[in-house]
Amino acid sequence: MSKVYNIAVIPGDGTGPEVIAEGLKVLNAVSSRFGFKLNYTTYDFGGERYLKTGEILPDSAIEEFKKHDAIYLGAIGHPDVKPGILETGILLRTRFALDQYINLRPVKLYPNVETPLKDKTPNDIDFVVVRENTGGIYTGHGGVTRFDTPDEIATQLMVYDRRTVDRCLKYAFELKRKRNAKDKKYADKPITLVHKRNVLLYCGDLWYRAFEEMGSKDFPEIKRDYNHVDAANMWFVKNPEWFDVVVTENLFGDIITDLGAMIQGGLGVAAGGNINPEGVSMFEPMGGSAPKYQGKNVINPMAAIAAGMMMLETLGEIDAAQSIENAMSKVMQKMKSQAAGKMGYSTTEVGDMVAGIL
Ligand code: IPM
Ligand code: MN
């Protein structure tokens, strides 16, 4: 009997449904070829539903997600909804409720994809950011007093405990070990911790000590490096070839992965996973809902296809994931650009070409 995976699909807002449709096309093509089956349950959470019903994400949805093998998400964000409501109510809520403690963001430049970095090639831009995804400033500790007076005080605390730091570091070191075994070009590079320990004396020191301890004790063969987050920004631009696995806390990871998305060719290609290595993970293109392109068949579905590839990889369908990557790479070489409206093909044509190769 062939393997069956149950996938919760949240197409979401704006161009989300268009790119997810192409992603599903590709997933279906590959599953029939590699002999597994994907069952989908579609959920209409997002801005439209919120505006119609006032409902963001009911508790029952979280319980249903837990019964699936993975979640495939398009985009959340609606121009008529105040910023923060959907982001915290859907995205962050799911991350926390399902304990998706890793945000995995490959930063990989494929051949023929344009990077704004002069003279950098696919050989130079091929690293992964492991962002801690449940702690730090995102936990929401803090508050406000003397609201809306000239004396208003607002606090928002960076909160970390050793267990949260350690489990993230363990994931990053294990990923580094795997990449080192795969290719010598990775093994020559260090794992890099990014923080701001020259200023964030407590949280930075906690991360640094935990990193040094785990590295020297459990992963002695792996080279270690450390960058302050501001410097990491500079090196991502000037010397991206220095990086292989980058591990960092939540907010710094949020910031540096958007920079990562740009140097790998933009939001048309960047994908990410919200991963619970022991539970249910959620995969998404980084592009957002891009309402101005909605319904025009011009948005690039490559990032959503890449998110589907990451989903299969995490589910253990390594060969199927690899074949998606090969097909994506072939199609990217034919495309004029990875930017919406400039691809030389429509959204559906790009999906058709990738699925066609598979
Ligand atoms: C991301 C996004 C989210 C984050 C927002 C939408 C809550 O920017 O996935 O990087 O800050 O984590
Ligand atoms: Mn972000």
GROMACS .gro file of C-alpha atoms and ligand atoms in nm:
model
  371
    1MET     CA    1   0.000   0.000   0.000
    2SER     CA    2   0.132   0.342  -0.084
    3LYS     CA    3   0.196   0.606   0.174
    4VAL     CA    4  -0.073   0.868   0.234
    5TYR     CA    5  -0.014   1.217   0.373
    6ASN     CA    6  -0.293   1.440   0.496
    7ILE     CA    7  -0.224   1.802   0.414
    8ALA     CA    8  -0.417   2.101   0.550
    9VAL     CA    9  -0.421   2.366   0.277
   10ILE     CA   10  -0.479   2.733   0.361
   11PRO     CA   11  -0.470   2.926   0.031
   12GLY     CA   12  -0.535   3.252   0.222
   13ASP     CA   13  -0.553   3.602   0.081
   14GLY     CA   14  -0.460   3.795  -0.234
   15THR     CA   15  -0.246   3.590  -0.469
   16GLY     CA   16  -0.219   3.307  -0.213
   17PRO     CA   17  -0.482   3.088  -0.384
   18GLU     CA   18  -0.321   3.136  -0.728
   19VAL     CA   19   0.025   3.026  -0.620
   20ILE     CA   20  -0.107   2.742  -0.405
   21ALA     CA   21  -0.300   2.607  -0.706
   22GLU     CA   22   0.027   2.580  -0.898
   23GLY     CA   23   0.202   2.426  -0.598
   24LEU     CA   24  -0.069   2.160  -0.574
   25LYS     CA   25  -0.037   2.092  -0.946
   26VAL     CA   26   0.332   2.014  -0.895
   27LEU     CA   27   0.275   1.812  -0.578
   28ASN     CA   28   0.013   1.600  -0.752
   29ALA     CA   29   0.243   1.536  -1.047
   30VAL     CA   30   0.526   1.425  -0.825
   31SER     CA   31   0.317   1.214  -0.588
   32SER     CA   32   0.181   0.996  -0.866
   33ARG     CA   33   0.532   0.946  -0.998
   34PHE     CA   34   0.690   0.861  -0.662
   35GLY     CA   35   0.406   0.642  -0.540
   36PHE     CA   36   0.261   0.830  -0.245
   37LYS     CA   37  -0.071   1.001  -0.205
   38LEU     CA   38  -0.158   1.347  -0.077
   39ASN     CA   39  -0.503   1.409   0.071
   40TYR     CA   40  -0.597   1.773   0.104
   41THR     CA   41  -0.834   1.951   0.341
   42THR     CA   42  -0.881   2.313   0.238
   43TYR     CA   43  -0.946   2.588   0.495
   44ASP     CA   44  -1.063   2.939   0.407
   45PHE     CA   45  -0.892   3.125   0.692
   46GLY     CA   46  -0.768   3.472   0.607
   47GLY     CA   47  -0.881   3.828   0.558
   48GLU     CA   48  -1.198   3.758   0.357
   49ARG     CA   49  -1.338   3.521   0.613
   50TYR     CA   50  -1.246   3.753   0.897
   51LEU     CA   51  -1.421   4.050   0.731
   52LYS     CA   52  -1.733   3.841   0.663
   53THR     CA   53  -1.762   3.650   0.991
   54GLY     CA   54  -1.526   3.810   1.243
   55GLU     CA   55  -1.361   3.472   1.286
   56ILE     CA   56  -0.981   3.456   1.268
   57LEU     CA   57  -0.880   3.102   1.363
   58PRO     CA   58  -1.109   2.899   1.588
   59ASP     CA   59  -0.964   2.657   1.847
   60SER     CA   60  -1.123   2.374   1.653
   61ALA     CA   61  -0.899   2.455   1.355
   62ILE     CA   62  -0.586   2.411   1.564
   63GLU     CA   63  -0.719   2.073   1.679
   64GLU     CA   64  -0.786   1.976   1.317
   65PHE     CA   65  -0.440   2.089   1.204
   66LYS     CA   66  -0.292   1.856   1.464
   67LYS     CA   67  -0.450   1.561   1.284
   68HIS     CA   68  -0.270   1.644   0.961
   69ASP     CA   69   0.083   1.560   0.850
   70ALA     CA   70   0.162   1.915   0.737
   71ILE     CA   71   0.009   2.252   0.653
   72TYR     CA   72   0.052   2.423   0.317
   73LEU     CA   73  -0.014   2.797   0.340
   74GLY     CA   74  -0.048   3.056   0.062
   75ALA     CA   75  -0.048   3.404   0.212
   76ILE     CA   76  -0.216   3.591   0.494
   77GLY     CA   77  -0.281   3.966   0.477
   78HIS     CA   78  -0.565   4.187   0.358
   79PRO     CA   79  -0.557   4.558   0.276
   80ASP     CA   80  -0.886   4.617   0.464
   81VAL     CA   81  -0.772   4.451   0.787
   82LYS     CA   82  -0.566   4.644   1.039
   83PRO     CA   83  -0.204   4.517   1.044
   84GLY     CA   84  -0.134   4.265   1.318
   85ILE     CA   85  -0.474   4.100   1.349
   86LEU     CA   86  -0.431   3.828   1.091
   87GLU     CA   87  -0.055   3.796   1.136
   88THR     CA   88  -0.080   3.729   1.509
   89GLY     CA   89  -0.419   3.557   1.492
   90ILE     CA   90  -0.334   3.307   1.222
   91LEU     CA   91   0.039   3.282   1.158
   92LEU     CA   92   0.184   3.335   1.504
   93ARG     CA   93  -0.103   3.151   1.673
   94THR     CA   94  -0.040   2.842   1.458
   95ARG     CA   95   0.335   2.860   1.515
   96PHE     CA   96   0.286   2.875   1.892
   97ALA     CA   97  -0.004   2.628   1.921
   98LEU     CA   98   0.175   2.365   1.713
   99ASP     CA   99   0.511   2.448   1.871
  100GLN     CA  100   0.675   2.507   1.533
  101TYR     CA  101   0.995   2.614   1.696
  102ILE     CA  102   1.211   2.632   1.385
  103ASN     CA  103   1.169   2.876   1.098
  104LEU     CA  104   1.376   2.731   0.818
  105ARG     CA  105   1.471   2.964   0.534
  106PRO     CA  106   1.696   2.833   0.260
  107VAL     CA  107   1.876   3.116   0.082
  108LYS     CA  108   1.978   2.959  -0.245
  109LEU     CA  109   2.043   3.132  -0.576
  110TYR     CA  110   1.949   2.913  -0.872
  111PRO     CA  111   2.114   2.943  -1.214
  112ASN     CA  112   1.973   3.221  -1.432
  113VAL     CA  113   1.803   3.387  -1.136
  114GLU     CA  114   1.902   3.748  -1.095
  115THR     CA  115   2.057   3.862  -0.768
  116PRO     CA  116   2.114   4.229  -0.687
  117LEU     CA  117   2.463   4.133  -0.566
  118LYS     CA  118   2.720   4.218  -0.829
  119ASP     CA  119   2.938   3.927  -0.944
  120LYS     CA  120   2.780   3.671  -0.710
  121THR     CA  121   2.679   3.335  -0.855
  122PRO     CA  122   2.483   3.029  -0.737
  123ASN     CA  123   2.813   2.903  -0.603
  124ASP     CA  124   2.832   3.199  -0.365
  125ILE     CA  125   2.473   3.208  -0.240
  126ASP     CA  126   2.370   2.877  -0.091
  127PHE     CA  127   2.299   2.884   0.279
  128VAL     CA  128   2.017   2.819   0.527
  129VAL     CA  129   1.893   3.035   0.809
  130VAL     CA  130   1.760   2.850   1.113
  131ARG     CA  131   1.548   3.108   1.292
  132GLU     CA  132   1.413   3.032   1.640
  133ASN     CA  133   1.037   3.063   1.589
  134THR     CA  134   0.852   3.056   1.923
  135GLY     CA  135   1.049   3.273   2.164
  136GLY     CA  136   1.212   3.612   2.201
  137ILE     CA  137   1.022   3.931   2.152
  138TYR     CA  138   0.745   3.742   1.969
  139THR     CA  139   0.620   3.585   2.294
  140GLY     CA  140   0.433   3.911   2.362
  141HIS     CA  141   0.564   3.981   2.711
  142GLY     CA  142   0.532   4.345   2.799
  143GLY     CA  143   0.262   4.604   2.805
  144VAL     CA  144   0.172   4.964   2.816
  145THR     CA  145   0.098   5.211   3.094
  146ARG     CA  146  -0.013   5.577   3.085
  147PHE     CA  147  -0.159   5.493   2.745
  148ASP     CA  148  -0.203   5.780   2.501
  149THR     CA  149  -0.048   6.039   2.728
  150PRO     CA  150   0.285   6.216   2.678
  151ASP     CA  151   0.422   5.985   2.949
  152GLU     CA  152   0.321   5.661   2.780
  153ILE     CA  153   0.555   5.369   2.851
  154ALA     CA  154   0.560   5.060   2.633
  155THR     CA  155   0.771   4.749   2.691
  156GLN     CA  156   0.821   4.442   2.478
  157LEU     CA  157   1.058   4.188   2.625
  158MET     CA  158   1.302   3.951   2.461
  159VAL     CA  159   1.238   3.628   2.651
  160TYR     CA  160   1.453   3.315   2.623
  161ASP     CA  161   1.496   3.007   2.835
  162ARG     CA  162   1.777   2.756   2.796
  163ARG     CA  163   1.552   2.476   2.668
  164THR     CA  164   1.417   2.692   2.385
  165VAL     CA  165   1.768   2.796   2.289
  166ASP     CA  166   1.907   2.443   2.310
  167ARG     CA  167   1.640   2.278   2.097
  168CYS     CA  168   1.690   2.534   1.824
  169LEU     CA  169   2.069   2.498   1.834
  170LYS     CA  170   2.038   2.119   1.824
  171TYR     CA  171   1.829   2.139   1.507
  172ALA     CA  172   2.083   2.375   1.349
  173PHE     CA  173   2.388   2.166   1.440
  174GLU     CA  174   2.219   1.848   1.312
  175LEU     CA  175   2.129   2.021   0.987
  176LYS     CA  176   2.488   2.138   0.956
  177ARG     CA  177   2.615   1.784   1.008
  178LYS     CA  178   2.385   1.662   0.730
  179ARG     CA  179   2.497   1.932   0.489
  180ASN     CA  180   2.863   1.869   0.570
  181ALA     CA  181   2.816   1.502   0.485
  182LYS     CA  182   2.647   1.594   0.158
  183ASP     CA  183   2.917   1.818   0.013
  184LYS     CA  184   3.271   1.921   0.106
  185LYS     CA  185   3.198   2.279   0.006
  186TYR     CA  186   2.959   2.296   0.303
  187ALA     CA  187   3.195   2.114   0.539
  188ASP     CA  188   3.461   2.378   0.479
  189LYS     CA  189   3.229   2.646   0.614
  190PRO     CA  190   3.129   2.709   0.976
  191ILE     CA  191   2.791   2.717   1.142
  192THR     CA  192   2.733   3.082   1.233
  193LEU     CA  193   2.549   3.205   1.540
  194VAL     CA  194   2.399   3.550   1.487
  195HIS     CA  195   2.306   3.766   1.786
  196LYS     CA  196   2.398   4.098   1.943
  197ARG     CA  197   2.592   3.989   2.245
  198ASN     CA  198   2.790   4.311   2.267
  199VAL     CA  199   2.467   4.484   2.375
  200LEU     CA  200   2.211   4.217   2.467
  201LEU     CA  201   2.428   4.098   2.752
  202TYR     CA  202   2.185   3.845   2.899
  203CYS     CA  203   2.006   3.692   2.601
  204GLY     CA  204   2.315   3.716   2.383
  205ASP     CA  205   2.528   3.548   2.644
  206LEU     CA  206   2.273   3.270   2.696
  207TRP     CA  207   2.274   3.192   2.322
  208TYR     CA  208   2.652   3.219   2.294
  209ARG     CA  209   2.730   2.991   2.589
  210ALA     CA  210   2.471   2.737   2.478
  211PHE     CA  211   2.615   2.744   2.124
  212GLU     CA  212   2.974   2.699   2.241
  213GLU     CA  213   2.884   2.426   2.487
  214MET     CA  214   2.673   2.220   2.249
  215GLY     CA  215   2.915   2.268   1.962
  216SER     CA  216   3.228   2.167   2.152
  217LYS     CA  217   3.062   1.877   2.331
  218ASP     CA  218   2.825   1.719   2.077
  219PHE     CA  219   2.943   1.849   1.739
  220PRO     CA  220   3.320   1.892   1.780
  221GLU     CA  221   3.393   1.834   1.409
  222ILE     CA  222   3.179   2.135   1.306
  223LYS     CA  223   3.353   2.473   1.274
  224ARG     CA  224   3.183   2.750   1.467
  225ASP     CA  225   3.162   3.121   1.401
  226TYR     CA  226   2.974   3.411   1.556
  227ASN     CA  227   2.847   3.737   1.398
  228HIS     CA  228   2.670   4.031   1.555
  229VAL     CA  229   2.345   4.076   1.367
  230ASP     CA  230   2.437   4.414   1.221
  231ALA     CA  231   2.762   4.274   1.087
  232ALA     CA  232   2.583   3.966   0.952
  233ASN     CA  233   2.375   4.202   0.740
  234MET     CA  234   2.689   4.345   0.589
  235TRP     CA  235   2.846   4.006   0.520
  236PHE     CA  236   2.526   3.865   0.365
  237VAL     CA  237   2.567   4.136   0.104
  238LYS     CA  238   2.944   4.148   0.070
  239ASN     CA  239   3.047   3.784   0.129
  240PRO     CA  240   2.744   3.554   0.118
  241GLU     CA  241   2.980   3.269   0.027
  242TRP     CA  242   3.104   3.267   0.387
  243PHE     CA  243   2.775   3.125   0.512
  244ASP     CA  244   2.629   2.777   0.526
  245VAL     CA  245   2.404   2.725   0.831
  246VAL     CA  246   2.314   3.044   1.018
  247VAL     CA  247   2.131   3.009   1.349
  248THR     CA  248   1.967   3.298   1.530
  249GLU     CA  249   1.690   3.415   1.757
  250ASN     CA  250   1.342   3.506   1.639
  251LEU     CA  251   1.342   3.880   1.558
  252PHE     CA  252   1.695   3.889   1.421
  253GLY     CA  253   1.601   3.589   1.207
  254ASP     CA  254   1.293   3.769   1.079
  255ILE     CA  255   1.506   4.061   0.968
  256ILE     CA  256   1.801   3.880   0.812
  257THR     CA  257   1.581   3.634   0.622
  258ASP     CA  258   1.412   3.916   0.430
  259LEU     CA  259   1.759   4.027   0.327
  260GLY     CA  260   1.826   3.664   0.239
  261ALA     CA  261   1.514   3.655   0.021
  262MET     CA  262   1.638   3.952  -0.179
  263ILE     CA  263   1.985   3.815  -0.246
  264GLN     CA  264   1.842   3.480  -0.362
  265GLY     CA  265   1.630   3.652  -0.625
  266GLY     CA  266   1.336   3.801  -0.440
  267LEU     CA  267   0.997   3.708  -0.306
  268GLY     CA  268   0.908   3.520  -0.623
  269VAL     CA  269   1.141   3.239  -0.524
  270ALA     CA  270   1.185   3.251  -0.144
  271ALA     CA  271   1.009   2.985   0.064
  272GLY     CA  272   1.011   2.888   0.426
  273GLY     CA  273   0.901   2.625   0.673
  274ASN     CA  274   0.765   2.665   1.025
  275ILE     CA  275   0.887   2.337   1.160
  276ASN     CA  276   0.809   2.123   1.459
  277PRO     CA  277   1.052   1.834   1.406
  278GLU     CA  278   0.835   1.613   1.627
  279GLY     CA  279   0.496   1.742   1.509
  280VAL     CA  280   0.302   1.925   1.240
  281SER     CA  281   0.493   2.176   1.029
  282MET     CA  282   0.369   2.457   0.804
  283PHE     CA  283   0.522   2.563   0.471
  284GLU     CA  284   0.471   2.890   0.288
  285PRO     CA  285   0.605   3.114   0.013
  286MET     CA  286   0.753   3.433   0.162
  287GLY     CA  287   0.588   3.668  -0.086
  288GLY     CA  288   0.280   3.773   0.106
  289SER     CA  289  -0.064   3.831  -0.040
  290ALA     CA  290   0.048   4.091  -0.302
  291PRO     CA  291  -0.309   4.220  -0.356
  292LYS     CA  292  -0.212   4.440  -0.651
  293TYR     CA  293  -0.134   4.129  -0.857
  294GLN     CA  294  -0.441   3.933  -0.747
  295GLY     CA  295  -0.640   3.765  -1.024
  296LYS     CA  296  -0.401   3.874  -1.300
  297ASN     CA  297  -0.220   3.542  -1.351
  298VAL     CA  298   0.115   3.722  -1.326
  299ILE     CA  299   0.244   3.629  -0.980
  300ASN     CA  300   0.540   3.392  -0.962
  301PRO     CA  301   0.436   3.055  -0.816
  302MET     CA  302   0.797   2.935  -0.782
  303ALA     CA  303   0.817   3.019  -0.410
  304ALA     CA  304   0.498   2.823  -0.342
  305ILE     CA  305   0.637   2.532  -0.543
  306ALA     CA  306   0.958   2.554  -0.339
  307ALA     CA  307   0.750   2.551  -0.019
  308GLY     CA  308   0.585   2.231  -0.144
  309MET     CA  309   0.929   2.086  -0.206
  310MET     CA  310   1.035   2.169   0.150
  311MET     CA  311   0.715   2.008   0.278
  312LEU     CA  312   0.795   1.681   0.100
  313GLU     CA  313   1.151   1.691   0.225
  314THR     CA  314   1.030   1.730   0.583
  315LEU     CA  315   0.780   1.447   0.535
  316GLY     CA  316   1.072   1.227   0.431
  317GLU     CA  317   0.999   1.215   0.056
  318ILE     CA  318   1.354   1.317  -0.028
  319ASP     CA  319   1.367   1.188  -0.386
  320ALA     CA  320   1.039   1.353  -0.477
  321ALA     CA  321   1.161   1.681  -0.325
  322GLN     CA  322   1.486   1.658  -0.520
  323SER     CA  323   1.301   1.601  -0.845
  324ILE     CA  324   1.087   1.910  -0.780
  325GLU     CA  325   1.402   2.111  -0.723
  326ASN     CA  326   1.554   1.985  -1.050
  327ALA     CA  327   1.237   2.071  -1.240
  328MET     CA  328   1.216   2.416  -1.079
  329SER     CA  329   1.574   2.486  -1.173
  330LYS     CA  330   1.513   2.389  -1.536
  331VAL     CA  331   1.208   2.613  -1.560
  332MET     CA  332   1.385   2.907  -1.394
  333GLN     CA  333   1.648   2.889  -1.665
  334LYS     CA  334   1.377   2.954  -1.925
  335MET     CA  335   1.210   3.240  -1.739
  336LYS     CA  336   1.304   3.598  -1.820
  337SER     CA  337   1.278   3.711  -1.460
  338GLN     CA  338   1.144   3.592  -1.124
  339ALA     CA  339   0.950   3.916  -1.070
  340ALA     CA  340   0.571   3.925  -1.097
  341GLY     CA  341   0.456   4.026  -1.445
  342LYS     CA  342   0.806   3.998  -1.594
  343MET     CA  343   0.849   3.623  -1.606
  344GLY     CA  344   0.782   3.585  -1.978
  345TYR     CA  345   0.513   3.335  -1.871
  346SER     CA  346   0.192   3.347  -1.673
  347THR     CA  347   0.145   3.200  -1.323
  348THR     CA  348  -0.032   2.895  -1.462
  349GLU     CA  349   0.223   2.845  -1.739
  350VAL     CA  350   0.507   2.832  -1.488
  351GLY     CA  351   0.316   2.572  -1.284
  352ASP     CA  352   0.240   2.374  -1.599
  353MET     CA  353   0.604   2.373  -1.705
  354VAL     CA  354   0.730   2.247  -1.368
  355ALA     CA  355   0.455   1.984  -1.345
  356GLY     CA  356   0.518   1.891  -1.710
  357ILE     CA  357   0.881   1.802  -1.643
  358LEU     CA  358   0.771   1.584  -1.352
  359IPM     C1  359   0.757   3.612   0.863
  359IPM     C2  360   0.661   3.726   0.879
  359IPM     C3  361   0.593   3.715   1.015
  359IPM     C4  362   0.699   3.725   1.121
  359IPM     C5  363   0.482   3.818   1.043
  359IPM     C6  364   0.382   3.826   0.930
  359IPM     C7  365   0.413   3.790   1.173
  359IPM     O1  366   0.725   3.848   0.863
  359IPM     O2  367   0.712   3.497   0.858
  359IPM     O3  368   0.876   3.636   0.855
  359IPM     O4  369   0.736   3.835   1.164
  359IPM     O5  370   0.749   3.621   1.163
  360MN      MN  371   0.932   3.834   0.819
   0.00000   0.00000   0.00000
